[in-house]
Coordinates of C-alpha atoms in Angstrom, one line a residue:
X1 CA 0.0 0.0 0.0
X2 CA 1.2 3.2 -0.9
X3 CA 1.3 6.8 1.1
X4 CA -0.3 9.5 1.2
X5 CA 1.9 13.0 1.1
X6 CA 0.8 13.7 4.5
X7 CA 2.3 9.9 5.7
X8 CA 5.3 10.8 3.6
X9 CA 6.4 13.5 5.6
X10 CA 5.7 11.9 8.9
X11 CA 7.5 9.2 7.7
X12 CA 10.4 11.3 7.0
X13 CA 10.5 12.9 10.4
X14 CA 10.2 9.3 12.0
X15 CA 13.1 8.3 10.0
X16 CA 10.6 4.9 8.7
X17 CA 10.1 3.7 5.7
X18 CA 6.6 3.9 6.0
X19 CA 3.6 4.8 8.2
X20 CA 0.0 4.0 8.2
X21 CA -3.1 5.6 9.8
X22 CA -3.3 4.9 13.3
X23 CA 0.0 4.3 14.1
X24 CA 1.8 6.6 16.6
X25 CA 5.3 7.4 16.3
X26 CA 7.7 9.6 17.4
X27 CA 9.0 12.5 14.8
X28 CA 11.8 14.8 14.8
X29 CA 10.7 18.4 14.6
X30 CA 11.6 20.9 11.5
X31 CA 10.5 23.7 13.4
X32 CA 8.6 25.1 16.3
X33 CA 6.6 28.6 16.5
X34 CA 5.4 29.7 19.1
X35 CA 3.1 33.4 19.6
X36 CA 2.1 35.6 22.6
X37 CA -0.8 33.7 23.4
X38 CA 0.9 31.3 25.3
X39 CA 4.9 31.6 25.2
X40 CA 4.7 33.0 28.4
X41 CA 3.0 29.6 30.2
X42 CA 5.5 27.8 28.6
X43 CA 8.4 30.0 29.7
X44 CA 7.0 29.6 33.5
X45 CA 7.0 25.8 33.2
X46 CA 10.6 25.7 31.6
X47 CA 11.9 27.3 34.7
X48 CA 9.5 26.1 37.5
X49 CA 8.4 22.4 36.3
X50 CA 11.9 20.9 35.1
X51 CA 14.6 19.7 36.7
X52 CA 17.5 19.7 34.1
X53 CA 16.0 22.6 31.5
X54 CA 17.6 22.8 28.3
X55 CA 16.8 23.6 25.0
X56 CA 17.5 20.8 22.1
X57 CA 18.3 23.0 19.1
X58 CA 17.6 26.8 19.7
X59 CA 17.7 27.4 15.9
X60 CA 14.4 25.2 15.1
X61 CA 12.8 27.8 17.6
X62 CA 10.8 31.2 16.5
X63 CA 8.9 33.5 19.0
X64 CA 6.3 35.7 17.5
X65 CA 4.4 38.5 19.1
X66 CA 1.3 39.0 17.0
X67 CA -1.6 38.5 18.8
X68 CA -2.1 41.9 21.6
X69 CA 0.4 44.2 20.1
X70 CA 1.0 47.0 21.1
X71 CA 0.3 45.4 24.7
X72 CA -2.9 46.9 26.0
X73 CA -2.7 46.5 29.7
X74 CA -0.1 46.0 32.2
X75 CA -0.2 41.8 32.3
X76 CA -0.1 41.5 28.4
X77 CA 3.0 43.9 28.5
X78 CA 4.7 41.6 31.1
X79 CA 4.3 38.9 29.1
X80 CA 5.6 40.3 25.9
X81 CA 9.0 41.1 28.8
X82 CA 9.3 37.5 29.7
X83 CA 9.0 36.4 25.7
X84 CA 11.6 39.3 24.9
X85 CA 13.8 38.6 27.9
X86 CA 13.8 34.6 27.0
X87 CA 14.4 35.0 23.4
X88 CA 17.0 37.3 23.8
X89 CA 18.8 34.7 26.8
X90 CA 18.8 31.9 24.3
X91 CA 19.2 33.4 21.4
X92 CA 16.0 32.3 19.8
X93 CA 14.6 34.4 16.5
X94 CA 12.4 36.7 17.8
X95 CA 9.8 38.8 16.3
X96 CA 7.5 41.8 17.4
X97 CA 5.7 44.0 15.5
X98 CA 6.6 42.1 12.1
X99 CA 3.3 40.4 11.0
X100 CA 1.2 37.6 11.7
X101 CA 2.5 34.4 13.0
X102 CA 1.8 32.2 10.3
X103 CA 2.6 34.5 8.1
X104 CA 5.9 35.5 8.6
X105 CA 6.8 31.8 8.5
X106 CA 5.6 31.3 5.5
X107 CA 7.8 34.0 4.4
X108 CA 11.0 33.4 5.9
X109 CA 10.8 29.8 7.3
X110 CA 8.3 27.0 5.7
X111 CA 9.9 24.5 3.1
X112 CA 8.4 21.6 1.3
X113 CA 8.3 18.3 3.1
X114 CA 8.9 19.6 6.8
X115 CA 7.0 18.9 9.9
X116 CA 6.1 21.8 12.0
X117 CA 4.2 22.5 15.2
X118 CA 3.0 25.5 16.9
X119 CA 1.5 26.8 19.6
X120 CA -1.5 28.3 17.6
X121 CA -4.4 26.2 15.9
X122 CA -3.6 27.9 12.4
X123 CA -0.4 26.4 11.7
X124 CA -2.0 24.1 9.2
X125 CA -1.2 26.9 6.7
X126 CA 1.8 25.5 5.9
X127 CA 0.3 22.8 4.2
X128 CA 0.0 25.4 1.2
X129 CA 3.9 25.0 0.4
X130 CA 3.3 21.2 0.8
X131 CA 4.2 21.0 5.0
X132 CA 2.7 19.5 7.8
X133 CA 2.0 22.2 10.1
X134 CA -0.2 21.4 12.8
X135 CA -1.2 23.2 16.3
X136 CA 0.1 22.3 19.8
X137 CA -0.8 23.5 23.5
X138 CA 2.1 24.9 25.3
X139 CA 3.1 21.7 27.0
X140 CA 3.3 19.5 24.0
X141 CA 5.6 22.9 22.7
X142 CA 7.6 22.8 25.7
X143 CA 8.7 18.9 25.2
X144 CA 9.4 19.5 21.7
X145 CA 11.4 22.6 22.6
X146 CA 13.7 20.4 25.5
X147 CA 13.8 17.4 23.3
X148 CA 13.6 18.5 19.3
X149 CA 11.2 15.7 19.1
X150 CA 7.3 14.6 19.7
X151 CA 4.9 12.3 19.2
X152 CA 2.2 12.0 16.1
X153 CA -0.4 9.4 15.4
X154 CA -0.6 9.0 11.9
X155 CA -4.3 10.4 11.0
X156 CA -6.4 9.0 7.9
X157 CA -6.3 11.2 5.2
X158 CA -9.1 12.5 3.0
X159 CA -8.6 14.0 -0.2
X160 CA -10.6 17.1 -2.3
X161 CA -9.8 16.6 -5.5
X162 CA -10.4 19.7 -7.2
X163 CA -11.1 20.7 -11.0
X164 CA -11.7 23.6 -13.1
X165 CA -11.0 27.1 -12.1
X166 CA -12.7 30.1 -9.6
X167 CA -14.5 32.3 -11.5
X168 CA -14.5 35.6 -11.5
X169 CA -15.9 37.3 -8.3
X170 CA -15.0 33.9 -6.2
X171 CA -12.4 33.4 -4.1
X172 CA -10.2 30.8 -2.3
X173 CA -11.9 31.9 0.6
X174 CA -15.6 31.1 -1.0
X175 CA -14.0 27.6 -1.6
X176 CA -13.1 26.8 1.9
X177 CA -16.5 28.4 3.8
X178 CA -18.2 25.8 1.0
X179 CA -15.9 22.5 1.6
X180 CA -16.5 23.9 5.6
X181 CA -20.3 23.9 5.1
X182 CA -20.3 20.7 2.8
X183 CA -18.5 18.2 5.5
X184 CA -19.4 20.2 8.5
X185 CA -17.1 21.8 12.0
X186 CA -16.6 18.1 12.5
X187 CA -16.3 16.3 9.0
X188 CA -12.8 15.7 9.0
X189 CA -11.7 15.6 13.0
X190 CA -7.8 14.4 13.2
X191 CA -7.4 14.3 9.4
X192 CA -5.5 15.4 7.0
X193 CA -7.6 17.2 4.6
X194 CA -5.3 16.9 1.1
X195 CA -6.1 19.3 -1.8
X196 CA -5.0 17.7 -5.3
X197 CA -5.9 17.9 -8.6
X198 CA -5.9 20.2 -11.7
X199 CA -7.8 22.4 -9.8
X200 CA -5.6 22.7 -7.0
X201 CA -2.8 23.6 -9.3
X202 CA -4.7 26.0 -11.0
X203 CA -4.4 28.2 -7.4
X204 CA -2.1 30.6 -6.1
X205 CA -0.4 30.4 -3.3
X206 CA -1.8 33.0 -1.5
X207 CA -5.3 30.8 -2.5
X208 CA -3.5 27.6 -1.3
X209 CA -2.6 29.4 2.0
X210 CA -5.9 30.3 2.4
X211 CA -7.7 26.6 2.0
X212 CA -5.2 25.0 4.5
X213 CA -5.4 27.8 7.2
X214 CA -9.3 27.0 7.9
X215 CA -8.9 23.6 7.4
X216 CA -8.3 23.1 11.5
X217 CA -12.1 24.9 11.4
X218 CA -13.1 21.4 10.1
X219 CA -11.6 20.1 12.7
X220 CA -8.0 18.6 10.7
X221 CA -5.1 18.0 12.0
X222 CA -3.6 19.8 8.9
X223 CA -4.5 20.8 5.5
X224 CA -2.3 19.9 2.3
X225 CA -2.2 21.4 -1.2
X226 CA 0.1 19.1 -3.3
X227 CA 3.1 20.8 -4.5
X228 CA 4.1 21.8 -7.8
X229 CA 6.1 24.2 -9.6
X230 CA 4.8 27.1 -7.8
X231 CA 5.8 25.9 -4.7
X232 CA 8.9 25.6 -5.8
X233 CA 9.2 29.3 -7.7
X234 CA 7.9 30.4 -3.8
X235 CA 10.4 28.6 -1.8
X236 CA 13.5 29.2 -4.1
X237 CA 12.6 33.3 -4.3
X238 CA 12.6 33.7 -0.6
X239 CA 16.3 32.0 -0.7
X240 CA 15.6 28.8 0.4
X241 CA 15.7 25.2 -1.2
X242 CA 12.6 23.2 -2.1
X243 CA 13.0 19.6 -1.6
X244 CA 10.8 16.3 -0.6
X245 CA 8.0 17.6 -2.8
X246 CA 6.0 14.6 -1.9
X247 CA 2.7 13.7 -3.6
X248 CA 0.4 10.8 -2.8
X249 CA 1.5 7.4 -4.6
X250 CA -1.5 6.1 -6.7
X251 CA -2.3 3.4 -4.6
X252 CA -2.9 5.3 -1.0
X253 CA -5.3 4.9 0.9
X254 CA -7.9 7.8 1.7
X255 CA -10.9 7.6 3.8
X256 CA -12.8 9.6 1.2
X257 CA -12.8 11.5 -2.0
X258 CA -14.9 15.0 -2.3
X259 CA -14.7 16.0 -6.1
X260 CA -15.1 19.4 -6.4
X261 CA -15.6 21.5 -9.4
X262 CA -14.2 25.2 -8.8
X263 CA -16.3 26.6 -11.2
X264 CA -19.8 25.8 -9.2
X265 CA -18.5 27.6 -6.4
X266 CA -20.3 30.8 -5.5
X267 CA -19.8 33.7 -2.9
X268 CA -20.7 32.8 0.6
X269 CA -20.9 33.8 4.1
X270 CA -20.4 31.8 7.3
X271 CA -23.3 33.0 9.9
X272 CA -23.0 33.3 13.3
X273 CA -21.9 31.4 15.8
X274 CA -21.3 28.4 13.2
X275 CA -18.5 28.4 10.9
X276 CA -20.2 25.8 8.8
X277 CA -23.8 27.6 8.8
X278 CA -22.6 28.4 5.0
X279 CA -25.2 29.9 2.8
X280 CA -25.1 32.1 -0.5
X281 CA -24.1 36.0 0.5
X282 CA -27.6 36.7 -1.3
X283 CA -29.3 34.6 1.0
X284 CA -28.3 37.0 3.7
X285 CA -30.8 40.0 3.5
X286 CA -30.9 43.9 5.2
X287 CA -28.2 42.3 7.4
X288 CA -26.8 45.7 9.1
X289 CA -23.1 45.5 10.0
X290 CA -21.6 48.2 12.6
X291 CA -17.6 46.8 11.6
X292 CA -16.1 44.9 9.0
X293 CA -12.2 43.4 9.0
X294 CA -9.9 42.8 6.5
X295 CA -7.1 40.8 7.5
X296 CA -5.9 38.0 9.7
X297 CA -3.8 34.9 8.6
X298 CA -6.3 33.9 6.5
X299 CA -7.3 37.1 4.4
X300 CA -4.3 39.7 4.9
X301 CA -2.1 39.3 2.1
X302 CA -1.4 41.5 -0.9
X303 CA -4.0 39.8 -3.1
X304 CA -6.5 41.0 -0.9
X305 CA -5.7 44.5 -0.2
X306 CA -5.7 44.7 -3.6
X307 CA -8.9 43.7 -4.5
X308 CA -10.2 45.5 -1.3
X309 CA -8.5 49.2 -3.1
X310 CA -9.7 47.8 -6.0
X311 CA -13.4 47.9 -4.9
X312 CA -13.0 51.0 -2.5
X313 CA -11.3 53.2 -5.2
X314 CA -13.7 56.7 -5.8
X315 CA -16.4 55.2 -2.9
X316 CA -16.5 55.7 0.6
X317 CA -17.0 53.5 3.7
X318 CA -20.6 53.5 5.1
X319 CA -20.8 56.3 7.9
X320 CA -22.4 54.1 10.3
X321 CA -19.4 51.7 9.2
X322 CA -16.4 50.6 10.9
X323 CA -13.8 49.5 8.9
X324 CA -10.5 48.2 10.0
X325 CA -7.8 47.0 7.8
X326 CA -4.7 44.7 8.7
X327 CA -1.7 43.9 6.8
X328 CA -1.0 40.2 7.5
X329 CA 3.0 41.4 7.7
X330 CA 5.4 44.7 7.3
X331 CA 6.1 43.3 4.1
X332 CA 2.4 43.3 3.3
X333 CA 2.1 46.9 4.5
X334 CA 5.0 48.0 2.7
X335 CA 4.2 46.9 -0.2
X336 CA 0.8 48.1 -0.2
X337 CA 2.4 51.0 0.8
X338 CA 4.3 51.2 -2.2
X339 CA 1.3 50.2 -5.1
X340 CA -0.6 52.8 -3.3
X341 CA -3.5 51.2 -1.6
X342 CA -2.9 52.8 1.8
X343 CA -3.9 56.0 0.4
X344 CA -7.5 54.3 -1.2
X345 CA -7.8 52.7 2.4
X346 CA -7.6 56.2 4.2
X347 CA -9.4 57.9 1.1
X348 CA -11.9 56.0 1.6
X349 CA -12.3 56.2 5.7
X350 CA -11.2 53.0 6.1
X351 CA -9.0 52.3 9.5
X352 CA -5.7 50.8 8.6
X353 CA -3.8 49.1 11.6
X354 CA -0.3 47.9 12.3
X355 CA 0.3 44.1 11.0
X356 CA -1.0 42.2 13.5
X357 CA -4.1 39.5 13.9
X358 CA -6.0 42.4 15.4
X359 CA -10.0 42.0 15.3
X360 CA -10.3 38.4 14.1
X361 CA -8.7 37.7 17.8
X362 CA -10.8 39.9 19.5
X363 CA -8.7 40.9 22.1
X364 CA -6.8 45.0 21.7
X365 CA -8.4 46.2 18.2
X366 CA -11.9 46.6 16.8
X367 CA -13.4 44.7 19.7
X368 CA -17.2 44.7 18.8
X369 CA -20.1 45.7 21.7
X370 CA -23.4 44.2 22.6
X371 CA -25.8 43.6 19.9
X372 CA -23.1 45.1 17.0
X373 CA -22.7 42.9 13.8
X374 CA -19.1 42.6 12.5
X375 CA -18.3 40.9 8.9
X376 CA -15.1 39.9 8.3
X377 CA -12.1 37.8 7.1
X378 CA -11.3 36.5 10.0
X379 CA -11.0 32.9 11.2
X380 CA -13.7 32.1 13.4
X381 CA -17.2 33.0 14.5
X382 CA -17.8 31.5 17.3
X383 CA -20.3 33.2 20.3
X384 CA -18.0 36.2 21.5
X385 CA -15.1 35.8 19.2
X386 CA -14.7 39.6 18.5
X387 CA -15.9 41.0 21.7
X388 CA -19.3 40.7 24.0
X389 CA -21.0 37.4 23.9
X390 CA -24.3 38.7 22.1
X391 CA -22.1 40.4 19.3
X392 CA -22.6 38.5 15.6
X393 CA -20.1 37.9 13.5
X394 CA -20.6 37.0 9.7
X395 CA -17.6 35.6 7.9
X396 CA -16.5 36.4 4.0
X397 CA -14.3 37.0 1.4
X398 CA -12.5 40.3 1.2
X399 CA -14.5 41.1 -1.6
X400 CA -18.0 40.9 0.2
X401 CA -16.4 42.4 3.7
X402 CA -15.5 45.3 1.6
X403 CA -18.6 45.9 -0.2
X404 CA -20.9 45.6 2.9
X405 CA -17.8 47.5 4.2
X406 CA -19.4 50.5 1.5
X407 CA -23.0 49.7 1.6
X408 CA -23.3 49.4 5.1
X409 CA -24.7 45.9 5.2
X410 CA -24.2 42.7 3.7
X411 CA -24.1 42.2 0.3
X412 CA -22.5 40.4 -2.5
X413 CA -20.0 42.4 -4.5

């Protein structure tokens, strides 16, 4: 029996020839990230809970302050100290300020092949340059940090094999809400949800990024797009080498096949408090919003902003409209910067913030009162994501965020 690309790589990190589902094994780590939601726990229990603390390789390490930055109260700032202060002791690559989590390893660490863990449910994005990235609490990151190694069991794997093209006015985004709504929050709990096929191919990666990053909201254990030549052209222009492109032998085994045909897909929104309450954005009448986001892992990249100063250009954000823009990185920004898309945003009264995952965490930015209705490209909808428990939150394509952004309700670009 052959192996599915996801069994490849933890194959490769278990040094075995092969594995099958349900088998657990014990893999060497590529990488581990770790953000300000939790660094800070697993700081304490490095120096309170072990007896011999050491760290097994300090250059598979990367601390990331992206989730409450600028700190916005005293006990957020003293965590950010003991992240800074740790990092700096042992020499670990440290960033604040810089971006996203996820997205800054996309852009300076991810290669094909690797296994990676992180403390933060999203790092299945990396399955877009044809990784296993998969989230951790801070305990299971703190033995992988002492000991470079940790433990997987091998999930099943099922595979979307995708044809045809998006069309016009439908996004990668669209596609993932869809497959979401189709197999449900739980339809694929501990799998690997593998994206193949012409259609898959036909994708960016920005788009591929995007499908893997919400495939944890189906419950996965990761999300992989198989990798091609784009991959590749990726990996090698941010200076490093792309190798162990693996792709499912013919004979693997998957627990099921979804065929999906990209060009039936149609704009959607996610309603609240259900990420797979999925429905047609029409289908969503005189829905008032009182904030919409653009950003987050998921949605923040340069495509995006684009299309959002694409669609804002000469029109102005609803007055009874909040709208708060997020460059998933500095690089982001800066290059929007440079095409000119900041000035649109702030022609345009939108709100454009430092790089950081801002409202879609719900925590120092854009935090949403009782009763207000946000849209937004975030990752999640669930009760009191954004802010106060009875707030609503509508999830959609930077497309539809920014034209109910302009119109002051949800609509369908």
């Amino acid at each position: 029996m052959g192996m599915t690309i996801g069994e490849k790589i933890i194959a490769r990190a278990a040094k075995v020839p092969e594995v099958k589902a349900g088998e657990i094994h014990t893999v060497e780590l590529d990488r581990l990230m770790s953000n300000d939601g939790t660094t800070h726990l697993t700081i304490d229990m490095f120096h309170n809970d072990l007896k011999h603390p050491k760290i097994a390789d300090k250059d598979k390490l990367v601390f990331i302050i992206d989730h409450n930055i600028p700190a916005e109260n005293p006990k957020t700032a003293e965590a950010h100290r003991k992240m800074r202060n740790f990092a700096r002791e042992h020499k670990i690559a440290f960033y604040e300020g810089k971006g996203v989590c996820h997205q800054i390893m996309v852009e300076d660490y991810v290669c094909p092949g690797e296994l990676i863990m992180g403390a933060d449910s999203h790092t299945c994005t990396y399955g877009a340059l044809g990784a296993f990235g998969t989230g951790i609490g801070c305990t299971d990151f703190l033995y992988g940090m002492v000991t470079g190694t940790s433990w997987v069991m091998v999930p099943e794997t099922i595979r979307f094999e995708l044809t045809g093209n998006l069309k016009e006015g439908v996004y990668a985004r669209d596609l993932i809400l869809s497959i979401i709504g189709m197999v449900g929050a739980n339809g694929c709990n501990y799998k690997i949800m593998e994206f193949a096929g012409e259609g898959a191919h036909n994708l960016s990666i920005n788009e591929r990024l995007v499908l893997c990053n919400l495939a944890v909201e189906a419950g996965a254990k990761t999300g992989i797009v198989e990798p091609d030549e784009k991959v590749v052209e990726y990996v090698e222009s941010r200076g490093r080498k792309a190798e162990n492109l693996f792709i499912s032998d013919e004979d693997a085994h998957f627990e099921k096949v979804y065929h999906i045909n990209l060009d039936e897909i149609e704009p959607v929104v996610a309603r609240p408090h259900l990420i797979d309450d999925v429905v047609p954005v029409e289908e969503v009448k005189d829905v008032k919003i009182d904030e919409a986001f653009l950003g987050s892992c998921n949605n923040g990249r340069i495509d995006e902003l684009r299309l959002a100063a694409e669609i804002l250009k000469g029109k102005k954000v609803h007055e009874d409209v909040r709208f708060l823009i997020a460059p998933a990185s500095n690089e982001v920004y800066m290059q929007a910067l440079d095409e000119g898309l900041i000035d649109v945003f702030m022609d345009a009264g939108a709100m454009v913030m430092n790089s950081n995952c801002s409202v879609c965490w719900g925590s120092c930015q854009g935090v949403i009162g009782e009763g207000e209705v946000l849209i937004s490209t975030g990752t999640r909808n669930f009760k009191g994501r954004a802010g106060h428990p009875d707030s609503y939150v509508y999830l959609g394509s930077a497309a539809t965020v920014t034209a109910s952004a302009i119109a002051g309700k949800i609509v369908r670009r």
